């Protein structure tokens, strides 16, 4: 089925073109400003297949345990420090064809353990997500396929914490999208605003006013050893600001209590749109639009063999002031692909 056929358009007057129109909060993504909403009084665990929740303000955490559940024009604001998961959890084996359209996710109280949506088999389109620790978590413990589509959303201003409760020595690692395992992820036409949410009172490490931070990125694709191999990834026509690693694919990462491995043979990573303020990062190390390792293949390029080498990826549009393909990498400015040894 085509992307156009999957879209849930509110009216014929909606001119949003996926991959062309830049998603903007309170303009063309998130809840409709002119449509009234009422308080949600339904169950916090949804078990009825085909449930439609529309035009609601939802202050509770929601668990989906049924197929074909749709949320449309809903404002999610649940806050508080609970165990890690999502404002909406779609983690059970019963979840399939879960849909979010024109919803807003902004927690009333931030937490270093809470994402917007956590799970598998969901499509999220033209939603507004901010102030969560990660935007979207993509993971399926029950099958190899995650079947997640992220289409035309605005995700950013993530909640960075200096204290990550021992998981990382350098604070929380915030990602607009964090994929833990599985196959079948499509990421098209989104705006990723990879900055930390400053209201929490912890300044950026470099003291900058724009809240860029080395642990705030956009799309980080990992694999937890206990789950399934990562593959069939499609990332195209996105708009990217801030962040240290826009797209990161690497072989492994050592985190206390975890044994992560990253997927290989990522497909169709192309047409990543960059912005000038992605360029001037200001730290003493490089940052990378795409970062991978010497076991990866991207768009037929690779597997990479040289640690620290830079490569071009076709179909990308960089700022005119960014280094060219053959230019040497310069501190504080991006390279096309950074290759690290496994």
CSV table of C-alpha atoms in Angstrom, one decimal:
chain,number,residue,atom,x,y,z
A,1,UNK,CA,0.0,0.0,0.0
A,2,UNK,CA,1.3,3.4,-0.9
A,3,UNK,CA,2.0,6.1,1.7
A,4,UNK,CA,-0.8,8.2,0.2
A,5,UNK,CA,-3.2,5.4,0.6
A,6,UNK,CA,-2.3,5.0,4.2
A,7,UNK,CA,-2.8,8.6,5.2
A,8,UNK,CA,-5.7,9.7,7.3
A,9,UNK,CA,-6.6,13.1,5.9
A,10,UNK,CA,-9.1,15.2,7.9
A,11,UNK,CA,-10.3,17.3,5.0
A,12,UNK,CA,-9.7,17.9,1.3
A,13,UNK,CA,-8.3,21.3,2.2
A,14,UNK,CA,-5.2,19.7,3.9
A,15,UNK,CA,-2.3,20.5,1.6
A,16,UNK,CA,0.5,18.7,3.6
A,17,UNK,CA,2.8,16.8,1.1
A,18,UNK,CA,4.8,14.1,2.8
A,19,UNK,CA,8.5,14.7,2.3
A,20,UNK,CA,8.0,18.1,0.8
A,21,UNK,CA,6.1,20.1,3.5
A,22,UNK,CA,8.2,20.8,6.6
A,23,UNK,CA,6.3,19.7,9.7
A,24,UNK,CA,5.7,22.6,12.1
A,25,UNK,CA,4.1,22.4,15.6
A,26,UNK,CA,0.8,24.3,15.9
A,27,UNK,CA,0.8,24.8,12.1
A,28,UNK,CA,0.5,21.5,10.3
A,29,UNK,CA,1.2,18.8,12.9
A,30,UNK,CA,-0.2,17.9,16.3
A,31,UNK,CA,-3.8,18.4,17.4
A,32,UNK,CA,-6.1,20.6,15.3
A,33,UNK,CA,-6.2,24.0,17.0
A,34,UNK,CA,-9.8,24.6,15.9
A,35,UNK,CA,-11.3,21.3,16.9
A,36,UNK,CA,-12.7,21.0,20.4
A,37,UNK,CA,-11.5,18.1,22.6
A,38,UNK,CA,-13.0,16.6,25.7
A,39,UNK,CA,-11.5,14.6,28.6
A,40,UNK,CA,-10.8,11.0,28.0
A,41,UNK,CA,-12.8,8.7,30.4
A,42,UNK,CA,-12.1,5.4,28.7
A,43,UNK,CA,-10.0,2.5,29.9
A,44,UNK,CA,-6.2,3.0,30.5
A,45,UNK,CA,-5.7,-0.5,29.0
A,46,UNK,CA,-7.5,-0.9,25.6
A,47,UNK,CA,-8.4,-4.5,24.9
A,48,UNK,CA,-11.2,-4.0,22.3
A,49,UNK,CA,-10.1,-4.5,18.7
A,50,UNK,CA,-10.9,-1.6,16.4
A,51,UNK,CA,-11.2,1.0,19.2
A,52,UNK,CA,-11.2,4.6,17.9
A,53,UNK,CA,-10.2,7.4,20.3
A,54,UNK,CA,-10.8,10.9,18.8
A,55,UNK,CA,-10.7,14.5,20.0
A,56,UNK,CA,-9.6,13.6,23.5
A,57,UNK,CA,-7.3,15.1,26.2
A,58,UNK,CA,-5.6,12.1,27.7
A,59,UNK,CA,-3.9,12.6,31.0
A,60,UNK,CA,-3.3,8.9,31.8
A,61,UNK,CA,-0.7,6.5,30.5
A,62,UNK,CA,-2.3,4.2,28.0
A,63,UNK,CA,-1.6,0.6,27.2
A,64,UNK,CA,-2.8,-0.9,24.0
A,65,UNK,CA,-3.5,-4.7,24.0
A,66,UNK,CA,-5.6,-5.1,20.9
A,67,UNK,CA,-5.3,-4.7,17.1
A,68,UNK,CA,-6.6,-1.9,14.9
A,69,UNK,CA,-6.7,0.8,17.5
A,70,UNK,CA,-6.7,4.4,16.3
A,71,UNK,CA,-5.9,7.7,18.1
A,72,UNK,CA,-6.9,10.8,16.2
A,73,UNK,CA,-6.6,14.5,17.3
A,74,UNK,CA,-5.6,13.5,20.9
A,75,UNK,CA,-3.5,15.5,23.3
A,76,UNK,CA,-1.4,13.2,25.5
A,77,UNK,CA,0.0,14.8,28.7
A,78,UNK,CA,0.6,12.0,31.2
A,79,UNK,CA,3.6,12.8,33.4
A,80,UNK,CA,5.4,11.3,36.3
A,81,UNK,CA,8.4,9.0,37.1
A,82,UNK,CA,7.3,5.5,36.3
A,83,UNK,CA,9.2,2.5,34.9
A,84,UNK,CA,10.5,2.9,31.4
A,85,UNK,CA,7.9,2.9,28.6
A,86,UNK,CA,5.7,5.2,26.6
A,87,UNK,CA,2.9,7.6,27.2
A,88,UNK,CA,1.3,5.0,25.0
A,89,UNK,CA,2.6,1.4,25.2
A,90,UNK,CA,2.1,-0.9,22.2
A,91,UNK,CA,4.3,-3.7,23.5
A,92,UNK,CA,2.1,-6.8,23.6
A,93,UNK,CA,1.8,-9.5,21.0
A,94,UNK,CA,-1.8,-8.4,20.4
A,95,UNK,CA,-0.8,-5.1,19.0
A,96,UNK,CA,-1.0,-4.6,15.2
A,97,UNK,CA,-2.1,-1.8,13.0
A,98,UNK,CA,-2.1,0.8,15.8
A,99,UNK,CA,-2.4,4.3,14.3
A,100,UNK,CA,-1.8,7.8,15.6
A,101,UNK,CA,-2.8,10.8,13.5
A,102,UNK,CA,-2.6,14.5,14.3
A,103,UNK,CA,-1.8,13.9,18.0
A,104,UNK,CA,0.3,15.9,20.4
A,105,UNK,CA,2.6,14.3,23.1
A,106,UNK,CA,3.9,16.7,25.7
A,107,UNK,CA,4.1,15.3,29.3
A,108,UNK,CA,2.9,17.5,32.1
A,109,UNK,CA,5.9,16.3,34.2
A,110,UNK,CA,9.1,15.2,32.5
A,111,UNK,CA,10.8,11.9,33.3
A,112,UNK,CA,14.1,10.3,32.2
A,113,UNK,CA,12.2,7.0,31.7
A,114,UNK,CA,9.3,8.0,29.5
A,115,UNK,CA,9.0,8.1,25.7
A,116,UNK,CA,5.9,9.2,23.6
A,117,UNK,CA,5.1,5.8,22.0
A,118,UNK,CA,6.9,2.6,22.9
A,119,UNK,CA,6.4,-0.6,20.9
A,120,UNK,CA,5.7,-2.1,17.5
A,121,UNK,CA,3.2,-2.3,14.7
A,122,UNK,CA,2.2,1.3,14.8
A,123,UNK,CA,2.0,4.2,12.2
A,124,UNK,CA,2.4,7.7,13.6
A,125,UNK,CA,1.7,10.5,11.2
A,126,UNK,CA,1.8,14.3,11.5
A,127,UNK,CA,2.1,14.2,15.3
A,128,UNK,CA,4.0,16.7,17.6
A,129,UNK,CA,6.3,15.1,20.2
A,130,UNK,CA,8.5,16.9,22.7
A,131,UNK,CA,9.9,16.9,26.3
A,132,UNK,CA,10.1,13.1,26.4
A,133,UNK,CA,13.5,11.4,27.0
A,134,UNK,CA,13.3,9.6,23.6
A,135,UNK,CA,10.6,10.5,21.1
A,136,UNK,CA,9.7,7.0,19.7
A,137,UNK,CA,10.9,3.6,20.9
A,138,UNK,CA,10.7,0.9,18.2
A,139,UNK,CA,10.9,-2.6,19.6
A,140,UNK,CA,9.2,-6.0,19.3
A,141,UNK,CA,10.0,-8.8,21.7
A,142,UNK,CA,7.5,-11.2,20.1
A,143,UNK,CA,8.5,-11.3,16.4
A,144,UNK,CA,11.2,-10.2,14.0
A,145,UNK,CA,9.1,-7.5,12.3
A,146,UNK,CA,8.5,-4.2,14.0
A,147,UNK,CA,6.3,-2.7,11.3
A,148,UNK,CA,6.6,0.9,12.3
A,149,UNK,CA,6.0,3.9,10.0
A,150,UNK,CA,7.0,7.4,11.1
A,151,UNK,CA,5.5,9.9,8.7
A,152,UNK,CA,5.6,13.7,8.7
A,153,UNK,CA,6.0,14.3,12.4
A,154,UNK,CA,7.8,16.9,14.4
A,155,UNK,CA,10.0,15.4,17.2
A,156,UNK,CA,12.4,17.3,19.4
A,157,UNK,CA,13.3,19.3,22.5
A,158,UNK,CA,14.0,16.1,24.4
A,159,UNK,CA,14.4,15.9,28.1
A,160,UNK,CA,18.1,15.5,28.9
A,161,UNK,CA,19.2,14.5,32.4
A,162,UNK,CA,22.8,14.7,33.8
A,163,UNK,CA,21.9,11.7,36.1
A,164,UNK,CA,20.9,8.6,34.1
A,165,UNK,CA,20.6,6.4,37.2
A,166,UNK,CA,23.8,4.6,36.3
A,167,UNK,CA,22.9,3.7,32.7
A,168,UNK,CA,25.3,6.2,31.2
A,169,UNK,CA,28.1,8.2,32.9
A,170,UNK,CA,27.4,11.2,30.7
A,171,UNK,CA,23.7,11.6,31.3
A,172,UNK,CA,20.7,10.4,29.3
A,173,UNK,CA,21.2,9.5,25.6
A,174,UNK,CA,18.2,11.2,23.9
A,175,UNK,CA,17.0,10.1,20.5
A,176,UNK,CA,14.1,11.3,18.4
A,177,UNK,CA,13.8,7.6,17.3
A,178,UNK,CA,15.4,4.7,19.1
A,179,UNK,CA,15.1,1.3,17.4
A,180,UNK,CA,16.1,-1.6,19.6
A,181,UNK,CA,15.5,-4.5,17.2
A,182,UNK,CA,13.6,-6.0,14.3
A,183,UNK,CA,12.9,-5.3,10.7
A,184,UNK,CA,10.5,-2.9,8.8
A,185,UNK,CA,11.0,0.7,9.9
A,186,UNK,CA,10.0,3.5,7.5
A,187,UNK,CA,10.9,7.1,8.4
A,188,UNK,CA,9.7,9.7,5.9
A,189,UNK,CA,9.2,13.4,5.8
A,190,UNK,CA,9.8,14.2,9.5
A,191,UNK,CA,11.3,17.2,11.2
A,192,UNK,CA,13.8,16.1,13.9
A,193,UNK,CA,14.8,18.9,16.2
A,194,UNK,CA,17.7,17.3,18.1
A,195,UNK,CA,18.0,19.7,21.0
A,196,UNK,CA,17.6,19.2,24.8
A,197,UNK,CA,14.7,20.7,26.7
A,198,UNK,CA,16.3,23.5,28.7
A,199,UNK,CA,13.5,24.1,31.3
A,200,UNK,CA,14.9,21.2,33.3
A,201,UNK,CA,17.7,23.5,34.4
A,202,UNK,CA,20.8,21.6,33.3
A,203,UNK,CA,22.9,23.6,30.9
A,204,UNK,CA,24.5,22.2,27.8
A,205,UNK,CA,28.0,21.0,28.3
A,206,UNK,CA,29.5,23.8,26.2
A,207,UNK,CA,27.3,26.4,27.8
A,208,UNK,CA,25.6,27.2,24.5
A,209,UNK,CA,22.2,28.9,24.4
A,210,UNK,CA,20.7,26.7,21.7
A,211,UNK,CA,20.8,23.5,23.8
A,212,UNK,CA,22.7,21.3,21.4
A,213,UNK,CA,24.3,18.4,23.3
A,214,UNK,CA,26.5,15.4,22.3
A,215,UNK,CA,24.0,12.9,23.6
A,216,UNK,CA,21.0,14.3,21.8
A,217,UNK,CA,20.6,12.7,18.3
A,218,UNK,CA,17.9,11.9,15.8
A,219,UNK,CA,17.7,8.3,14.7
A,220,UNK,CA,19.7,5.7,16.6
A,221,UNK,CA,19.3,2.1,15.3
A,222,UNK,CA,20.5,-0.5,17.8
A,223,UNK,CA,19.8,-4.1,18.4
A,224,UNK,CA,19.5,-5.9,21.8
A,225,UNK,CA,20.9,-9.3,21.6
A,226,UNK,CA,17.9,-11.0,23.1
A,227,UNK,CA,15.6,-9.7,20.4
A,228,UNK,CA,15.8,-9.8,16.6
A,229,UNK,CA,18.2,-8.6,13.8
A,230,UNK,CA,17.8,-5.1,12.5
A,231,UNK,CA,17.1,-4.6,8.8
A,232,UNK,CA,14.8,-3.3,6.1
A,233,UNK,CA,15.2,0.3,7.2
A,234,UNK,CA,14.0,3.1,5.0
A,235,UNK,CA,14.9,6.7,5.9
A,236,UNK,CA,14.3,9.4,3.4
A,237,UNK,CA,13.3,13.1,2.9
A,238,UNK,CA,13.6,14.2,6.5
A,239,UNK,CA,14.4,17.6,7.8
A,240,UNK,CA,17.1,17.6,10.5
A,241,UNK,CA,18.3,20.2,13.0
A,242,UNK,CA,20.8,19.9,15.9
A,243,UNK,CA,21.9,16.6,17.3
A,244,UNK,CA,25.3,14.9,17.4
A,245,UNK,CA,24.6,11.9,15.2
A,246,UNK,CA,21.6,12.3,12.8
A,247,UNK,CA,21.7,8.6,11.8
A,248,UNK,CA,23.8,6.2,13.8
A,249,UNK,CA,24.4,2.6,12.9
A,250,UNK,CA,27.1,0.8,14.8
A,251,UNK,CA,28.0,-2.7,15.7
A,252,UNK,CA,27.8,-2.6,19.4
A,253,UNK,CA,27.4,-0.4,22.4
A,254,UNK,CA,28.4,-1.2,26.0
A,255,UNK,CA,25.8,0.0,28.5
A,256,UNK,CA,25.5,-1.2,32.1
A,257,UNK,CA,22.9,-4.0,32.1
A,258,UNK,CA,22.6,-4.2,28.3
A,259,UNK,CA,24.3,-6.0,25.5
A,260,UNK,CA,23.3,-4.1,22.4
A,261,UNK,CA,24.3,-5.0,18.8
A,262,UNK,CA,23.5,-2.8,15.9
A,263,UNK,CA,22.0,-4.0,12.6
A,264,UNK,CA,23.7,-4.4,9.2
A,265,UNK,CA,22.7,-3.7,5.6
A,266,UNK,CA,20.6,-0.6,6.3
A,267,UNK,CA,18.6,0.1,3.1
A,268,UNK,CA,17.5,3.3,1.4
A,269,UNK,CA,19.1,5.8,3.7
A,270,UNK,CA,18.9,8.8,1.4
A,271,UNK,CA,17.6,12.3,0.9
A,272,UNK,CA,18.4,13.5,4.4
A,273,UNK,CA,18.0,17.2,4.4
A,274,UNK,CA,20.3,19.2,6.6
A,275,UNK,CA,20.1,22.7,8.0
A,276,UNK,CA,22.9,25.2,8.6
A,277,UNK,CA,22.5,25.1,12.3
A,278,UNK,CA,23.4,21.4,12.1
A,279,UNK,CA,26.8,22.5,11.0
A,280,UNK,CA,28.3,24.8,13.7
A,281,UNK,CA,28.3,22.4,16.6
A,282,UNK,CA,31.1,24.0,18.6
A,283,UNK,CA,32.5,21.0,20.5
A,284,UNK,CA,36.1,19.7,20.4
A,285,UNK,CA,35.1,16.6,18.5
A,286,UNK,CA,33.4,16.0,15.1
A,287,UNK,CA,29.8,15.2,14.8
A,288,UNK,CA,28.4,13.2,11.9
A,289,UNK,CA,25.2,13.3,9.8
A,290,UNK,CA,25.6,9.5,9.4
A,291,UNK,CA,27.8,7.4,11.7
A,292,UNK,CA,28.4,3.7,11.1
A,293,UNK,CA,31.1,1.0,11.5
A,294,UNK,CA,33.2,-1.1,9.3
A,295,UNK,CA,30.6,-3.9,9.0
A,296,UNK,CA,27.8,-1.8,7.6
A,297,UNK,CA,26.5,-1.3,4.1
A,298,UNK,CA,24.4,1.8,3.2
A,299,UNK,CA,22.9,2.4,-0.2
A,300,UNK,CA,25.3,-0.2,-1.6
A,301,UNK,CA,28.3,1.6,-0.2
A,302,UNK,CA,30.4,-0.6,2.0
A,303,UNK,CA,31.0,-2.7,4.0
A,304,UNK,CA,33.3,0.0,5.3
A,305,UNK,CA,36.9,-1.0,5.9
A,306,UNK,CA,38.8,2.0,7.2
A,307,UNK,CA,38.3,3.3,10.7
A,308,UNK,CA,37.8,7.1,10.7
A,309,UNK,CA,37.3,7.3,7.0
A,310,UNK,CA,34.6,9.5,5.4
A,311,UNK,CA,32.3,8.5,2.6
A,312,UNK,CA,29.6,10.1,0.5
A,313,UNK,CA,26.0,8.9,0.4
A,314,UNK,CA,24.2,9.7,-2.8
A,315,UNK,CA,21.0,11.7,-2.8
A,316,UNK,CA,21.7,13.9,0.3
A,317,UNK,CA,21.4,17.7,0.2
A,318,UNK,CA,23.9,19.4,2.5
A,319,UNK,CA,24.3,23.1,3.4
A,320,UNK,CA,26.4,24.9,0.8
A,321,UNK,CA,28.9,25.8,3.6
A,322,UNK,CA,29.5,22.2,4.6
A,323,UNK,CA,32.6,20.3,3.4
A,324,UNK,CA,32.5,18.6,0.0
A,325,UNK,CA,32.9,14.9,-0.5
A,326,UNK,CA,36.7,15.2,-1.0
A,327,UNK,CA,37.3,18.0,1.5
A,328,UNK,CA,39.0,17.1,4.8
A,329,UNK,CA,36.9,16.9,7.9
A,330,UNK,CA,37.0,20.0,10.0
A,331,UNK,CA,36.4,20.3,13.7
A,332,UNK,CA,32.8,21.5,14.3
A,333,UNK,CA,31.6,20.7,10.8
A,334,UNK,CA,30.0,17.5,9.5
A,335,UNK,CA,31.4,14.8,7.4
A,336,UNK,CA,29.2,12.6,5.2
A,337,UNK,CA,29.7,9.3,6.9
A,338,UNK,CA,32.0,8.6,9.8
A,339,UNK,CA,33.3,5.1,9.9
A,340,UNK,CA,34.4,3.6,13.2
A,341,UNK,CA,36.1,0.2,13.7
A,342,UNK,CA,34.0,-2.5,15.4
